[in-house]
Amino acid sequence: MSNNISSVNDTMFETAGKLMGGMITLGTGFSIFVMIMMAIIFVVFIILFVTVIRKIMLISRKAKQVTNSVKEVSQAVYGTDDIVEGFKRQQFEQSLTPRSVSNMSGVYLPKIQKDFPEFHYDEMRERAKNVLTSYLFSIDESDPSKLSEGNDELKNALIMHLQLLNDRHYEEHYERMKIHKCEISDYVKKDGRCTITFQAAIQYYYYITQGGDIKTGRKDQLKQSKYELELIYIQDRDFIKETGNSALGITCPNCAAPISNLGAKHCIYCGSPIVEFNIHAWSFSSVKEIK
């Protein structure tokens, strides 16, 4: 009996030993597999990490190149490496630099004075300046009666502009105006009509408010602008008012033939004398800002 039990025990221990040995062998193989997988994952991670770092370095180099290029452009354009500061500096300089005007007075004035011997350039230029400042002042005050002079076309345009501002509950401001230069830029004779165009460079503090809040512009920075003013000759003011056309041509008062030469003393068709042109027959019909 005891021998049998001993034999069974030996068999059990032997079996257990084999099982343990198998488990150890199995455990060792699994550990090696895990280690291999971890090594592979680690290698992949290292590769990805290096790739990402290289891309970051590449992007950084390109960003640096772009930054250097921007600085070079900023330095060339604005005189400073800081493009934002350069842009602000440029805006400030532009706010102090008057706009240029097309000065054709030397070309057109002799022609105008030939056609209109009574045309006084200095007086007309001062009138043009007064029209411009009073037009803008009328907008600033929301009062069309502030306009110094102008025909119905100009007055109606001013009233329409004020009405548009009122509909939007806007207030448009022009403060501390100063005209730098005002010159003749064009002179057109067509179908008996005569139009003289003035260009004026002006500065002011410009801004628009709504309910007290500034919507556009700045109170503390000048704005340099340029305007065109059209001056037209009207032969018969009463007739013009009746027809509502402020740009009708000049005709002979006797035969109604068109007068091609605005300085003519007699009609070339019927020989009737033509009343000499008077400076007070001129009127301003348009004021427009040139962008």
CSV table of C-alpha atoms in Angstrom, one decimal:
chain,number,residue,atom,x,y,z
A,1,MET,CA,0.0,0.0,0.0
A,2,SER,CA,2.7,2.4,1.1
A,3,ASN,CA,4.7,1.6,-1.9
A,4,ASN,CA,1.6,2.3,-4.1
A,5,ILE,CA,1.0,5.7,-2.4
A,6,SER,CA,4.7,6.5,-2.7
A,7,SER,CA,4.5,5.7,-6.4
A,8,VAL,CA,1.4,7.9,-6.9
A,9,ASN,CA,3.1,10.7,-5.1
A,10,ASP,CA,6.1,10.4,-7.2
A,11,THR,CA,3.9,10.4,-10.3
A,12,MET,CA,2.1,13.5,-9.1
A,13,PHE,CA,5.2,15.4,-8.3
A,14,GLU,CA,6.7,14.4,-11.6
A,15,THR,CA,3.5,15.6,-13.4
A,16,ALA,CA,3.5,18.8,-11.4
A,17,GLY,CA,7.1,19.4,-12.2
A,18,LYS,CA,6.4,18.9,-15.9
A,19,LEU,CA,3.5,21.3,-15.7
A,20,MET,CA,5.5,23.9,-13.9
A,21,GLY,CA,8.3,23.5,-16.3
A,22,GLY,CA,5.9,24.0,-19.2
A,23,MET,CA,4.4,27.0,-17.6
A,24,ILE,CA,7.8,28.5,-17.0
A,25,THR,CA,8.7,27.8,-20.6
A,26,LEU,CA,5.4,29.3,-21.7
A,27,GLY,CA,5.9,32.3,-19.5
A,28,THR,CA,9.4,32.9,-20.8
A,29,GLY,CA,8.2,32.8,-24.4
A,30,PHE,CA,5.3,35.2,-23.7
A,31,SER,CA,7.7,37.6,-22.0
A,32,ILE,CA,10.0,37.6,-24.9
A,33,PHE,CA,7.0,38.3,-27.3
A,34,VAL,CA,5.9,41.2,-25.1
A,35,MET,CA,9.4,42.5,-25.0
A,36,ILE,CA,9.7,42.3,-28.8
A,37,MET,CA,6.4,44.1,-29.3
A,38,MET,CA,7.4,46.8,-26.8
A,39,ALA,CA,10.7,47.2,-28.7
A,40,ILE,CA,8.8,47.5,-32.0
A,41,ILE,CA,6.4,50.0,-30.5
A,42,PHE,CA,9.3,51.9,-29.1
A,43,VAL,CA,11.2,52.0,-32.4
A,44,VAL,CA,8.0,53.1,-34.2
A,45,PHE,CA,7.5,55.8,-31.6
A,46,ILE,CA,11.1,57.0,-32.0
A,47,ILE,CA,10.7,57.1,-35.7
A,48,LEU,CA,7.4,59.1,-35.5
A,49,PHE,CA,8.9,61.4,-32.9
A,50,VAL,CA,12.0,62.1,-35.0
A,51,THR,CA,9.7,62.7,-38.1
A,52,VAL,CA,7.5,65.1,-36.1
A,53,ILE,CA,10.6,66.9,-34.8
A,54,ARG,CA,12.0,67.2,-38.3
A,55,LYS,CA,8.8,68.6,-39.6
A,56,ILE,CA,8.5,71.1,-36.8
A,57,MET,CA,12.1,72.2,-37.4
A,58,LEU,CA,11.3,72.5,-41.2
A,59,ILE,CA,8.2,74.5,-40.5
A,60,SER,CA,10.1,76.6,-38.0
A,61,ARG,CA,12.8,77.3,-40.6
A,62,LYS,CA,10.2,78.2,-43.2
A,63,ALA,CA,8.4,80.4,-40.7
A,64,LYS,CA,11.7,82.1,-39.9
A,65,GLN,CA,12.3,82.6,-43.6
A,66,VAL,CA,8.9,84.1,-44.0
A,67,THR,CA,9.4,86.3,-41.0
A,68,ASN,CA,12.7,87.4,-42.3
A,69,SER,CA,11.1,88.1,-45.7
A,70,VAL,CA,8.4,90.1,-44.1
A,71,LYS,CA,10.9,92.0,-42.1
A,72,GLU,CA,12.9,92.7,-45.2
A,73,VAL,CA,9.8,94.0,-47.0
A,74,SER,CA,8.8,96.0,-44.0
A,75,GLN,CA,12.2,97.5,-43.8
A,76,ALA,CA,12.2,98.3,-47.5
A,77,VAL,CA,8.7,99.8,-47.5
A,78,TYR,CA,8.3,101.3,-44.0
A,79,GLY,CA,11.9,101.6,-42.8
A,80,THR,CA,11.3,99.3,-39.8
A,81,ASP,CA,11.3,95.6,-39.2
A,82,ASP,CA,7.9,95.7,-37.4
A,83,ILE,CA,5.3,95.7,-40.2
A,84,VAL,CA,2.5,96.7,-37.9
A,85,GLU,CA,4.4,99.6,-36.6
A,86,GLY,CA,5.5,100.4,-40.1
A,87,PHE,CA,1.8,100.4,-41.3
A,88,LYS,CA,0.8,102.7,-38.4
A,89,ARG,CA,3.7,105.0,-39.3
A,90,GLN,CA,2.7,105.1,-42.9
A,91,GLN,CA,-0.9,105.9,-42.0
A,92,PHE,CA,0.3,108.7,-39.8
A,93,GLU,CA,2.5,110.1,-42.5
A,94,GLN,CA,-0.3,109.9,-45.1
A,95,SER,CA,-2.5,111.8,-42.7
A,96,LEU,CA,0.0,114.7,-42.8
A,97,THR,CA,0.7,114.6,-46.6
A,98,PRO,CA,-1.6,116.6,-48.8
A,99,ARG,CA,-3.1,114.9,-51.8
A,100,SER,CA,-1.8,116.0,-55.2
A,101,VAL,CA,-4.1,117.8,-57.6
A,102,SER,CA,-4.1,117.9,-61.4
A,103,ASN,CA,-3.0,121.4,-62.1
A,104,MET,CA,-3.9,122.3,-65.7
A,105,SER,CA,-4.5,126.0,-65.0
A,106,GLY,CA,-1.5,127.0,-67.1
A,107,VAL,CA,-3.0,125.1,-70.1
A,108,TYR,CA,-6.7,126.0,-69.8
A,109,LEU,CA,-6.7,129.4,-68.2
A,110,PRO,CA,-5.6,131.2,-71.5
A,111,LYS,CA,-8.4,129.4,-73.4
A,112,ILE,CA,-11.0,130.3,-70.8
A,113,GLN,CA,-9.9,134.0,-70.7
A,114,LYS,CA,-10.0,134.1,-74.5
A,115,ASP,CA,-13.6,132.8,-74.4
A,116,PHE,CA,-14.5,134.8,-71.3
A,117,PRO,CA,-12.4,138.0,-71.0
A,118,GLU,CA,-14.2,138.9,-67.8
A,119,PHE,CA,-13.3,135.7,-66.1
A,120,HIS,CA,-11.2,136.4,-63.0
A,121,TYR,CA,-9.3,133.3,-62.1
A,122,ASP,CA,-8.3,134.3,-58.5
A,123,GLU,CA,-11.9,135.3,-57.7
A,124,MET,CA,-13.3,132.0,-59.1
A,125,ARG,CA,-10.7,130.0,-57.3
A,126,GLU,CA,-11.7,131.6,-54.0
A,127,ARG,CA,-15.3,130.9,-54.8
A,128,ALA,CA,-14.5,127.3,-55.4
A,129,LYS,CA,-12.8,127.1,-52.1
A,130,ASN,CA,-15.7,128.7,-50.3
A,131,VAL,CA,-18.2,126.3,-52.0
A,132,LEU,CA,-16.1,123.3,-50.9
A,133,THR,CA,-15.7,124.3,-47.3
A,134,SER,CA,-19.3,125.5,-47.0
A,135,TYR,CA,-20.6,122.3,-48.6
A,136,LEU,CA,-18.8,120.1,-46.1
A,137,PHE,CA,-19.7,122.5,-43.2
A,138,SER,CA,-23.4,122.1,-44.3
A,139,ILE,CA,-23.0,118.4,-43.9
A,140,ASP,CA,-21.3,118.8,-40.5
A,141,GLU,CA,-24.1,121.0,-39.3
A,142,SER,CA,-26.9,119.1,-41.1
A,143,ASP,CA,-28.0,122.4,-42.5
A,144,PRO,CA,-28.1,122.9,-46.3
A,145,SER,CA,-28.5,126.7,-45.8
A,146,LYS,CA,-24.8,126.9,-44.9
A,147,LEU,CA,-23.9,126.3,-48.5
A,148,SER,CA,-22.4,129.6,-49.8
A,149,GLU,CA,-23.6,129.2,-53.4
A,150,GLY,CA,-24.5,126.7,-56.0
A,151,ASN,CA,-27.3,125.9,-58.5
A,152,ASP,CA,-30.3,123.7,-57.8
A,153,GLU,CA,-28.4,120.6,-58.9
A,154,LEU,CA,-25.8,121.1,-56.2
A,155,LYS,CA,-28.3,122.1,-53.5
A,156,ASN,CA,-30.5,119.1,-54.3
A,157,ALA,CA,-27.5,116.7,-54.1
A,158,LEU,CA,-26.6,118.2,-50.7
A,159,ILE,CA,-30.2,117.8,-49.4
A,160,MET,CA,-30.3,114.2,-50.6
A,161,HIS,CA,-27.1,113.4,-48.9
A,162,LEU,CA,-28.3,114.9,-45.6
A,163,GLN,CA,-31.6,113.0,-45.9
A,164,LEU,CA,-29.6,109.7,-46.4
A,165,LEU,CA,-27.6,110.4,-43.3
A,166,ASN,CA,-30.8,111.2,-41.4
A,167,ASP,CA,-32.5,108.0,-42.5
A,168,ARG,CA,-29.5,106.0,-41.1
A,169,HIS,CA,-29.3,108.1,-37.9
A,170,TYR,CA,-25.8,109.1,-38.9
A,171,GLU,CA,-24.0,112.4,-38.2
A,172,GLU,CA,-21.1,113.1,-40.6
A,173,HIS,CA,-18.4,115.4,-39.2
A,174,TYR,CA,-15.8,117.6,-40.9
A,175,GLU,CA,-13.7,119.5,-38.4
A,176,ARG,CA,-10.8,122.0,-38.7
A,177,MET,CA,-10.8,122.0,-42.5
A,178,LYS,CA,-7.8,123.4,-44.4
A,179,ILE,CA,-7.5,123.7,-48.2
A,180,HIS,CA,-3.9,123.1,-49.4
A,181,LYS,CA,-4.4,123.8,-53.1
A,182,CYS,CA,-7.1,124.5,-55.6
A,183,GLU,CA,-6.5,124.5,-59.4
A,184,ILE,CA,-8.3,124.1,-62.7
A,185,SER,CA,-8.0,120.5,-63.9
A,186,ASP,CA,-10.3,120.5,-66.9
A,187,TYR,CA,-12.1,122.8,-69.3
A,188,VAL,CA,-14.7,121.4,-71.7
A,189,LYS,CA,-16.7,123.1,-74.4
A,190,LYS,CA,-19.3,120.9,-76.1
A,191,ASP,CA,-22.5,121.7,-77.9
A,192,GLY,CA,-22.4,125.3,-76.6
A,193,ARG,CA,-21.9,124.2,-73.1
A,194,CYS,CA,-18.9,125.3,-70.9
A,195,THR,CA,-17.7,123.4,-67.9
A,196,ILE,CA,-14.7,124.3,-65.8
A,197,THR,CA,-13.5,121.7,-63.3
A,198,PHE,CA,-11.5,122.6,-60.2
A,199,GLN,CA,-9.6,120.1,-58.1
A,200,ALA,CA,-8.9,120.9,-54.5
A,201,ALA,CA,-6.7,119.2,-51.9
A,202,ILE,CA,-8.1,119.5,-48.4
A,203,GLN,CA,-7.5,118.1,-44.9
A,204,TYR,CA,-9.9,117.7,-42.0
A,205,TYR,CA,-10.7,115.5,-39.0
A,206,TYR,CA,-13.4,113.2,-40.4
A,207,TYR,CA,-15.7,110.8,-38.6
A,208,ILE,CA,-19.3,109.5,-38.6
A,209,THR,CA,-21.3,108.9,-35.4
A,210,GLN,CA,-24.5,107.1,-34.6
A,211,GLY,CA,-26.1,107.8,-31.3
A,212,GLY,CA,-22.8,109.3,-30.1
A,213,ASP,CA,-20.7,106.3,-31.0
A,214,ILE,CA,-18.1,106.6,-33.7
A,215,LYS,CA,-18.9,104.3,-36.6
A,216,THR,CA,-16.0,105.2,-38.9
A,217,GLY,CA,-13.1,107.7,-39.0
A,218,ARG,CA,-11.1,109.2,-36.1
A,219,LYS,CA,-11.3,112.3,-34.1
A,220,ASP,CA,-7.6,112.4,-33.4
A,221,GLN,CA,-6.2,111.8,-36.9
A,222,LEU,CA,-6.2,114.0,-39.9
A,223,LYS,CA,-7.6,112.8,-43.2
A,224,GLN,CA,-6.2,114.1,-46.5
A,225,SER,CA,-8.8,114.2,-49.3
A,226,LYS,CA,-9.3,115.6,-52.8
A,227,TYR,CA,-12.4,117.0,-54.4
A,228,GLU,CA,-13.7,118.0,-57.9
A,229,LEU,CA,-15.9,121.0,-58.3
A,230,GLU,CA,-17.7,121.6,-61.5
A,231,LEU,CA,-18.4,125.2,-62.6
A,232,ILE,CA,-20.8,125.7,-65.5
A,233,TYR,CA,-22.0,128.7,-67.5
A,234,ILE,CA,-25.7,129.4,-67.8
A,235,GLN,CA,-27.1,131.8,-70.3
A,236,ASP,CA,-30.7,132.3,-69.1
A,237,ARG,CA,-31.1,131.5,-65.5
A,238,ASP,CA,-34.9,131.9,-65.5
A,239,PHE,CA,-35.2,129.6,-68.5
A,240,ILE,CA,-33.0,127.1,-66.9
A,241,LYS,CA,-35.1,127.1,-63.7
A,242,GLU,CA,-38.2,126.5,-65.8
A,243,THR,CA,-36.8,123.6,-67.7
A,244,GLY,CA,-34.9,122.1,-64.7
A,245,ASN,CA,-31.8,121.6,-66.9
A,246,SER,CA,-28.7,123.3,-65.5
A,247,ALA,CA,-26.5,122.1,-68.4
A,248,LEU,CA,-28.2,123.6,-71.4
A,249,GLY,CA,-26.1,125.0,-74.2
A,250,ILE,CA,-25.6,128.7,-75.0
A,251,THR,CA,-27.7,129.9,-78.0
A,252,CYS,CA,-28.3,133.1,-79.8
A,253,PRO,CA,-31.1,135.2,-78.1
A,254,ASN,CA,-32.5,136.2,-81.6
A,255,CYS,CA,-32.4,133.1,-83.8
A,256,ALA,CA,-31.6,130.4,-81.1
A,257,ALA,CA,-28.7,129.1,-83.2
A,258,PRO,CA,-25.9,127.5,-81.1
A,259,ILE,CA,-22.9,129.7,-80.3
A,260,SER,CA,-19.9,127.5,-80.9
A,261,ASN,CA,-17.4,130.3,-79.9
A,262,LEU,CA,-18.2,131.2,-76.3
A,263,GLY,CA,-16.4,134.5,-76.6
A,264,ALA,CA,-18.2,135.6,-79.8
A,265,LYS,CA,-19.7,139.1,-79.9
A,266,HIS,CA,-22.1,138.5,-82.8
A,267,CYS,CA,-24.1,135.4,-83.9
A,268,ILE,CA,-22.4,133.9,-87.0
A,269,TYR,CA,-25.9,133.0,-88.4
A,270,CYS,CA,-28.0,136.1,-88.0
A,271,GLY,CA,-25.4,138.7,-87.0
A,272,SER,CA,-27.3,139.7,-83.8
A,273,PRO,CA,-25.1,141.1,-81.1
A,274,ILE,CA,-24.5,138.8,-78.1
A,275,VAL,CA,-24.4,140.2,-74.6
A,276,GLU,CA,-20.9,140.0,-73.2
A,277,PHE,CA,-20.5,137.2,-70.8
A,278,ASN,CA,-20.6,138.1,-67.1
A,279,ILE,CA,-18.8,136.3,-64.3
A,280,HIS,CA,-22.0,136.1,-62.3
A,281,ALA,CA,-23.5,133.8,-64.9
A,282,TRP,CA,-21.2,131.1,-63.7
A,283,SER,CA,-22.5,128.6,-61.0
A,284,PHE,CA,-21.2,125.6,-59.2
A,285,SER,CA,-23.2,122.4,-60.0
A,286,SER,CA,-21.2,119.5,-58.4
A,287,VAL,CA,-18.9,118.7,-55.5
A,288,LYS,CA,-17.5,115.2,-55.5
A,289,GLU,CA,-14.7,113.5,-53.5
A,290,ILE,CA,-12.1,111.7,-55.5
A,291,LYS,CA,-10.8,108.5,-53.9
